Short mmCIF file of C-alpha atoms in Angstrom, two decimals:
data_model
loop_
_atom_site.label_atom_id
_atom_site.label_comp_id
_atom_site.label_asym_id
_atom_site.label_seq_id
_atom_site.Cartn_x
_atom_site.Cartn_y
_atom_site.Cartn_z
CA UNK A 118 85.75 60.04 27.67
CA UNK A 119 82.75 57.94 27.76
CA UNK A 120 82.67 57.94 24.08
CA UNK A 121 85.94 57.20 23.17
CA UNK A 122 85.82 54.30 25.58
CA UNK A 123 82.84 52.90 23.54
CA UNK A 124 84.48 53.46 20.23
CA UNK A 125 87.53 51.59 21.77
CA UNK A 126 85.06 48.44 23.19
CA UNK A 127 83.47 48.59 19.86
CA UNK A 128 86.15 48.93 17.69
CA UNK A 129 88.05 46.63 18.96
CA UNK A 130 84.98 43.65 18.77
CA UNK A 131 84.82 44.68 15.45
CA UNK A 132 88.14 44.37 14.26
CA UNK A 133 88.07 40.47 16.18
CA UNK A 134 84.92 39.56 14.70
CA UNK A 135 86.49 41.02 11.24
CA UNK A 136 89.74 38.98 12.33
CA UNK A 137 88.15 35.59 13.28
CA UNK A 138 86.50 35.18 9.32
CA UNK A 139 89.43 36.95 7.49
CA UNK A 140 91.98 35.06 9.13
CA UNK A 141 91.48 31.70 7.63
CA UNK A 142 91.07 33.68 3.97
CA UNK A 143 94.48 35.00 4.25
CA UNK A 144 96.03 31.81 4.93
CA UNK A 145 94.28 29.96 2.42
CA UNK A 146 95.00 32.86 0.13
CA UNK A 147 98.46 33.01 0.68
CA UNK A 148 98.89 29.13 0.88
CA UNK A 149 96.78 28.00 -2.44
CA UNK A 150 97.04 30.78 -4.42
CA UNK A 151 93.28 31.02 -4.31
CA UNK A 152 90.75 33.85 -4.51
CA UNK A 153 88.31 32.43 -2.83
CA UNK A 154 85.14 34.74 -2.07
CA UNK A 155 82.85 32.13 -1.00
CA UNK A 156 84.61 32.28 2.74
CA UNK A 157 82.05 34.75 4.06
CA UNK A 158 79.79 32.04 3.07
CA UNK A 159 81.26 29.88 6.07
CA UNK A 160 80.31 32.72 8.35
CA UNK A 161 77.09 32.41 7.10
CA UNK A 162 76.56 29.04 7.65
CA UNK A 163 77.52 29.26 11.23
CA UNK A 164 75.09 31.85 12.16
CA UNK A 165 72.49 30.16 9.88
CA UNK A 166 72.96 26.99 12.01
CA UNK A 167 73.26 28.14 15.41
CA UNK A 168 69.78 29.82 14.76
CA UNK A 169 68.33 26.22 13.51
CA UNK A 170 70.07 24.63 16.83
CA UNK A 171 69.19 27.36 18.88
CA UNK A 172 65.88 29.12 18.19
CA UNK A 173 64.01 26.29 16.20
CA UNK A 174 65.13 23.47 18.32
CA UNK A 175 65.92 25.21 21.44
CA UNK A 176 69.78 23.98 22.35
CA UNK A 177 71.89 26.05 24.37
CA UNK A 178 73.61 28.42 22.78
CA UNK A 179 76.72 26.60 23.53
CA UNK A 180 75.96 23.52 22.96
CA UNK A 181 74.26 25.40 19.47
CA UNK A 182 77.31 26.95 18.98
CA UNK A 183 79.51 24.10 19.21
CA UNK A 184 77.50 21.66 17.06
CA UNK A 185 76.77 24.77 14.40
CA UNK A 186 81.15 25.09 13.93
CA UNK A 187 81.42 21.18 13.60
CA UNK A 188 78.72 21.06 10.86
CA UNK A 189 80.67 24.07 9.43
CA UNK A 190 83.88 21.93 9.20
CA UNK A 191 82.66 18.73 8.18
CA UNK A 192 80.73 20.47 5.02
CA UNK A 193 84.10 21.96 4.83
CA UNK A 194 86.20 18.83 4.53
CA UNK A 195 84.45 16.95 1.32
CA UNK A 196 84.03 20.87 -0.41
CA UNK A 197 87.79 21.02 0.16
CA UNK A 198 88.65 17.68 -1.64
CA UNK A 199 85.70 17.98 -4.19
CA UNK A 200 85.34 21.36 -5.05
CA UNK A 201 88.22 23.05 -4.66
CA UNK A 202 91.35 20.70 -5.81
CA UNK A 203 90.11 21.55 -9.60
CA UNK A 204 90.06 25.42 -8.76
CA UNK A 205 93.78 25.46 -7.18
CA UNK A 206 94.61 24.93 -10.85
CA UNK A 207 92.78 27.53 -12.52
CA UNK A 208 93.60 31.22 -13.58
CA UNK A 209 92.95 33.82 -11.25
CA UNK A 210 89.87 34.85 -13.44
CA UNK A 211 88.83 31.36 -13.67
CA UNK A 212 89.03 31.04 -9.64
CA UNK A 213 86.75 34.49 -8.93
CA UNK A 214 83.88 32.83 -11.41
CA UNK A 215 84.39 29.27 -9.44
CA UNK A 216 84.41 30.83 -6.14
CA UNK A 217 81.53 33.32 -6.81
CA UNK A 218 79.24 30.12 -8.15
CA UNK A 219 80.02 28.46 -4.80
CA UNK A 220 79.22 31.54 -3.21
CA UNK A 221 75.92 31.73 -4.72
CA UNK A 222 74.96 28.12 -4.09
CA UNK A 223 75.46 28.67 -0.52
CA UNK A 224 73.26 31.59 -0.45
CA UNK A 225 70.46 29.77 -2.15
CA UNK A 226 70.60 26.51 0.27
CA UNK A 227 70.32 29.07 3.59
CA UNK A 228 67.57 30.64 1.36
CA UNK A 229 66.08 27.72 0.72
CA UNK A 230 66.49 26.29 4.40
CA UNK A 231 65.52 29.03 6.72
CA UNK A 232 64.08 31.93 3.93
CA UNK A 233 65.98 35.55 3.06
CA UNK A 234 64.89 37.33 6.26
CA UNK A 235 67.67 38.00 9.34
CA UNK A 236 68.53 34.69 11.19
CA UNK A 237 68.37 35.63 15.06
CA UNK A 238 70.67 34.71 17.28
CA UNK A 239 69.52 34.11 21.01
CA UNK A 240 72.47 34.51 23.20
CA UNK A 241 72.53 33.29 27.03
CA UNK A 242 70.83 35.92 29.58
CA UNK A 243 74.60 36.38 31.09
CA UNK A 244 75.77 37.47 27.73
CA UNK A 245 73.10 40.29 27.33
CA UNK A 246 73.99 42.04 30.49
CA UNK A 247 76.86 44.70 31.17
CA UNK A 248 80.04 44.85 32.81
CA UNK A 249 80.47 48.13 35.65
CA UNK A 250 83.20 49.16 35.65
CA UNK A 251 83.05 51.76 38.45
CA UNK A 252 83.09 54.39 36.07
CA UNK A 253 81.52 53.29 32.88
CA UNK A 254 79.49 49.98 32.03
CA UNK A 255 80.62 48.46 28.83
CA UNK A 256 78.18 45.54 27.59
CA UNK A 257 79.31 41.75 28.39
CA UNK A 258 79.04 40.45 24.44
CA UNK A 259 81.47 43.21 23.34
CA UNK A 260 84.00 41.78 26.01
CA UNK A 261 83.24 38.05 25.43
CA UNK A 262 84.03 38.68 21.65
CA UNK A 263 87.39 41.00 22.35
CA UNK A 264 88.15 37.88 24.76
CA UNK A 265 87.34 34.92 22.48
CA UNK A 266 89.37 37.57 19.39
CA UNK A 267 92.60 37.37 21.49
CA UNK A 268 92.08 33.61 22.70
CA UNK A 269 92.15 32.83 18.97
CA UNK A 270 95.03 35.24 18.12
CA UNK A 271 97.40 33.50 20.77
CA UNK A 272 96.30 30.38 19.85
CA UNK A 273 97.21 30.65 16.24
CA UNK A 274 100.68 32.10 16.79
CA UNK A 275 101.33 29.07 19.35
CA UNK A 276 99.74 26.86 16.46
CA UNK A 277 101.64 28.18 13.62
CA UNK A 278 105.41 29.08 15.54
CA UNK A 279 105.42 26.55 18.17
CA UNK A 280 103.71 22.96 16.15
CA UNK A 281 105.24 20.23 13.87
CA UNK A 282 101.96 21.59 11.79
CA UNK A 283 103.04 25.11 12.12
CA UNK A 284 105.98 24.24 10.72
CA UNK A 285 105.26 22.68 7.74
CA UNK A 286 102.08 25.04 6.90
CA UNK A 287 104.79 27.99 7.00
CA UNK A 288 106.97 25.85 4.31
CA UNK A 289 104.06 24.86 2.66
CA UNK A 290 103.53 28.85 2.10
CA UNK A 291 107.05 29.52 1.50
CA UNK A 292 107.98 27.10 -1.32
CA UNK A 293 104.90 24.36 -1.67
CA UNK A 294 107.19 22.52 -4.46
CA UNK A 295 110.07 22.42 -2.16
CA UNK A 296 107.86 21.38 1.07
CA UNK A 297 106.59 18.42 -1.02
CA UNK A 298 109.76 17.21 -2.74
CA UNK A 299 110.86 17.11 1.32
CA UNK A 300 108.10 14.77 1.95
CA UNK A 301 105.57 17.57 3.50
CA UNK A 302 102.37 16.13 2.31
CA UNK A 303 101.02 19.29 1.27
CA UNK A 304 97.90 18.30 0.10
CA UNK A 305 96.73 17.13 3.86
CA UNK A 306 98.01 20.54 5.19
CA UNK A 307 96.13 22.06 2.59
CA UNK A 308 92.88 20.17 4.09
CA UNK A 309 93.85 20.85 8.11
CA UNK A 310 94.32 24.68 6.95
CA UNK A 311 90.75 24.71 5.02
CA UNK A 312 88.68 23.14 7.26
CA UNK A 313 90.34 25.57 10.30
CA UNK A 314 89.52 28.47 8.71
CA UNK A 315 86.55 27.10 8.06
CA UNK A 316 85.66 26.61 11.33
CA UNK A 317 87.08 30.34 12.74
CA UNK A 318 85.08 31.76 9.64
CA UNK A 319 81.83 30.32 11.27
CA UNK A 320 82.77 31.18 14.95
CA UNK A 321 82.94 34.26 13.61
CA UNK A 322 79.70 34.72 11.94
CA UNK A 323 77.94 32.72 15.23
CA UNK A 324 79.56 35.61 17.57
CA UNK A 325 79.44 39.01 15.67
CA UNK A 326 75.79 38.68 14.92
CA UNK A 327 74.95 41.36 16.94
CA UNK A 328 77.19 43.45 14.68
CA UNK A 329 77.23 41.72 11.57
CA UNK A 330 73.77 40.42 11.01
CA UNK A 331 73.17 36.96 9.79
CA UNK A 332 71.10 36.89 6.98
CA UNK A 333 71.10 34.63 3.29
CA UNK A 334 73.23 37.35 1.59
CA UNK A 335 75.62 37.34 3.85
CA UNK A 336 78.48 36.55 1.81
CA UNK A 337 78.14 38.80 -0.83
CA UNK A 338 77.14 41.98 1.91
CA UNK A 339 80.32 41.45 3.58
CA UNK A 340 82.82 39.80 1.08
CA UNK A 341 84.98 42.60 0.73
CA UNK A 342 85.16 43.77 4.12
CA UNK A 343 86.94 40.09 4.53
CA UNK A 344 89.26 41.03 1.34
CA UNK A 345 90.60 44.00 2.61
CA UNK A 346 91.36 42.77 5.96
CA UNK A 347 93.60 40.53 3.87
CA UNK A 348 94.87 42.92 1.11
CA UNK A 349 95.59 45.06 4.20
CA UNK A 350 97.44 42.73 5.93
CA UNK A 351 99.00 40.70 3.75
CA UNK A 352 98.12 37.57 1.94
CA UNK A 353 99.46 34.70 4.54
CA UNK A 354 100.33 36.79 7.28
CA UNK A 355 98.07 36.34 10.41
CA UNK A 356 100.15 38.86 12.51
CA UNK A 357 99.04 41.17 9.09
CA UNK A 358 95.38 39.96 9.59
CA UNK A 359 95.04 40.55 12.99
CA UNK A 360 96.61 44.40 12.86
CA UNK A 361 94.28 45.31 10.09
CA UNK A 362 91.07 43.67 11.32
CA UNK A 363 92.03 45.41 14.52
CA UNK A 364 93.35 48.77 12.50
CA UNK A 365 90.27 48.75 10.26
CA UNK A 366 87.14 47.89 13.19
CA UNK A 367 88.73 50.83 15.20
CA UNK A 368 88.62 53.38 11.91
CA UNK A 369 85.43 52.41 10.64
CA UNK A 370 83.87 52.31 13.78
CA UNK A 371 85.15 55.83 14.98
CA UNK A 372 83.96 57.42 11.30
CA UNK A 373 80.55 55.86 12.02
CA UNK A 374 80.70 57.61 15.47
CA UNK A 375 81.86 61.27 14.37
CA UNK A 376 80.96 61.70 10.60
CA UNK A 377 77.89 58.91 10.26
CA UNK A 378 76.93 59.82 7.04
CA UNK A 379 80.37 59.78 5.56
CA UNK A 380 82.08 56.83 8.01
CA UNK A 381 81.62 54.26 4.87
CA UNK A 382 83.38 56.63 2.54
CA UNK A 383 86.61 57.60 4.90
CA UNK A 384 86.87 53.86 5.27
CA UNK A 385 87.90 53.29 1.85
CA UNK A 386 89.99 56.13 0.95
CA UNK A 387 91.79 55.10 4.02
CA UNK A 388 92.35 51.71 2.47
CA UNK A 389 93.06 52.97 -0.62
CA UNK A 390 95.70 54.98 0.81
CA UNK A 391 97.17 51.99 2.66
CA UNK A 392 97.32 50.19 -0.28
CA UNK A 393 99.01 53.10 -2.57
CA UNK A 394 101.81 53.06 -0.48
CA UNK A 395 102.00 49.53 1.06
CA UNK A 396 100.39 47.34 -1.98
CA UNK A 397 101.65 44.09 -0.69
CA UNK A 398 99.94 44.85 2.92
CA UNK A 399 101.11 46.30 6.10
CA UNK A 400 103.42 42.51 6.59
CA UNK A 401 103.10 41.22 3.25
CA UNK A 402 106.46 40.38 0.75
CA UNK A 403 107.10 41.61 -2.01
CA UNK A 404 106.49 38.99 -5.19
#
């Protein structure tokens, strides 16, 4: 019992920490029409600065945290504009080379900036302890993250179903041609939708350090961890997103538990399999 209960906590962490970065991907995906794999790199910047802000200069981890997202999304902003405007207009092949170079230049600034080595994290004494529980303890980061996961999950669905932005984002995403000729100006949405998902990517990274270790290569260690969340979902959907990250923490973290030295393998066949019968995700349409 004990053990299931930790593959649960852990799981389910997991899958939110997989849901915070991937979320953002999938909308941008299924918004722009763009493969973009530098979005782990927003992750990485997150962690990268809440370890400047926090260990080198000693902030709070709060206050760390907080300033570390903000840098995130205003580095986010001008890359938007510069950067990627030309790449929403290339092929798909043309987009993966882009993206990748992007990728790669983010990699070698964090190199550059704080070395190749693992960028700790220091996280406040309260957030180190455990939670008892009467009849198990389960550790206090674990439950901050599932917390902060569903936070975010509610939020977005209020965001995207219940908001004037919501609204047009989900025409935007439905018909962008249509959505502009009705006076949606798509290309600010575009911008608002970036720079968001820039900013969950790196709340993301700052929080499931512990479990997804901060370090230059980031990016490229986890990118398609992040593009299966979305293939398995479905490109656009966050209700998708959020089912898979959550689907996928809880499967890969159970095969690490029982069969260690095959956990990595059963992973992918299991997506594979997912994606034989479902290839436009588990909520995805149909082109």
């Amino acid at each position: 019992m004990g053990t299931i209960l930790n593959i649960l906590v852990d799981g389910v962490a997991y899958g939110m920490i997989l849901f915070m970065i991937s979320v953002g991907l999938s909308v941008t995906m299924g918004l722009m029409r763009v493969i973009n794999l530098a979005h782990g790199g927003f992750a990485m910047l997150g962690g990268a600065a809440v370890h400047y802000f926090g260990v080198q200069l000693g902030i709070p981890f709060v206050l760390a945290a907080l300033l570390a997202i903000g840098a995130v999304v205003a580095l986010a902003l001008p890359m938007e504009r510069v950067l990627y405007r030309p790449i929403y207009r290339m092929g798909e092949l043309q987009q993966v080379l882009a993206t990748i170079g992007i990728t790669f230049l983010m990699i070698a600034s964090v190199n550059l900036w704080l070395g190749s080595t693992l960028l700790s994290i220091r996280l406040p004494d309260a957030w180190t302890g455990t939670v008892d529980l009467g009849f198990r303890s389960l550790p206090m980061h674990r439950l901050i993250v599932i917390g902060v996961g569903l936070a975010i999950a509610g939020g977005l669905y209020v965001l995207i179903d219940r908001t004037r932005f919501g609204i047009r984002l989900r025409a935007a995403v439905d018909n962008r041609a249509t959505a502009s000729a009705l006076g949606i100006d798509t290309g600010r949405v575009f911008l608002a939708t970036f720079a968001l998902g820039a900013g969950l990517a790196a709340l993301g990274g700052i929080l499931g350090a512990e479990l997804l270790p901060v370090d230059a290569y980031y990016p490229l260690r986890y990118m398609v961890h992040f593009l299966i969340v979305v293939a398995v979902g479905g490109m656009g959907s966050i209700t998708g997103s959020f089912l898979a990250a959550l689907g996928l923490g809880i499967l890969d973290t159970t095969a690490r538990y029982i069969v260690p030295d095959f956990g990595t393998i059963f992973f992918f066949l299991v997506t594979i399999l997912v994606l034989g019968l479902r290839p436009q995700g588990l909520l995805g349409r149909h082109a």
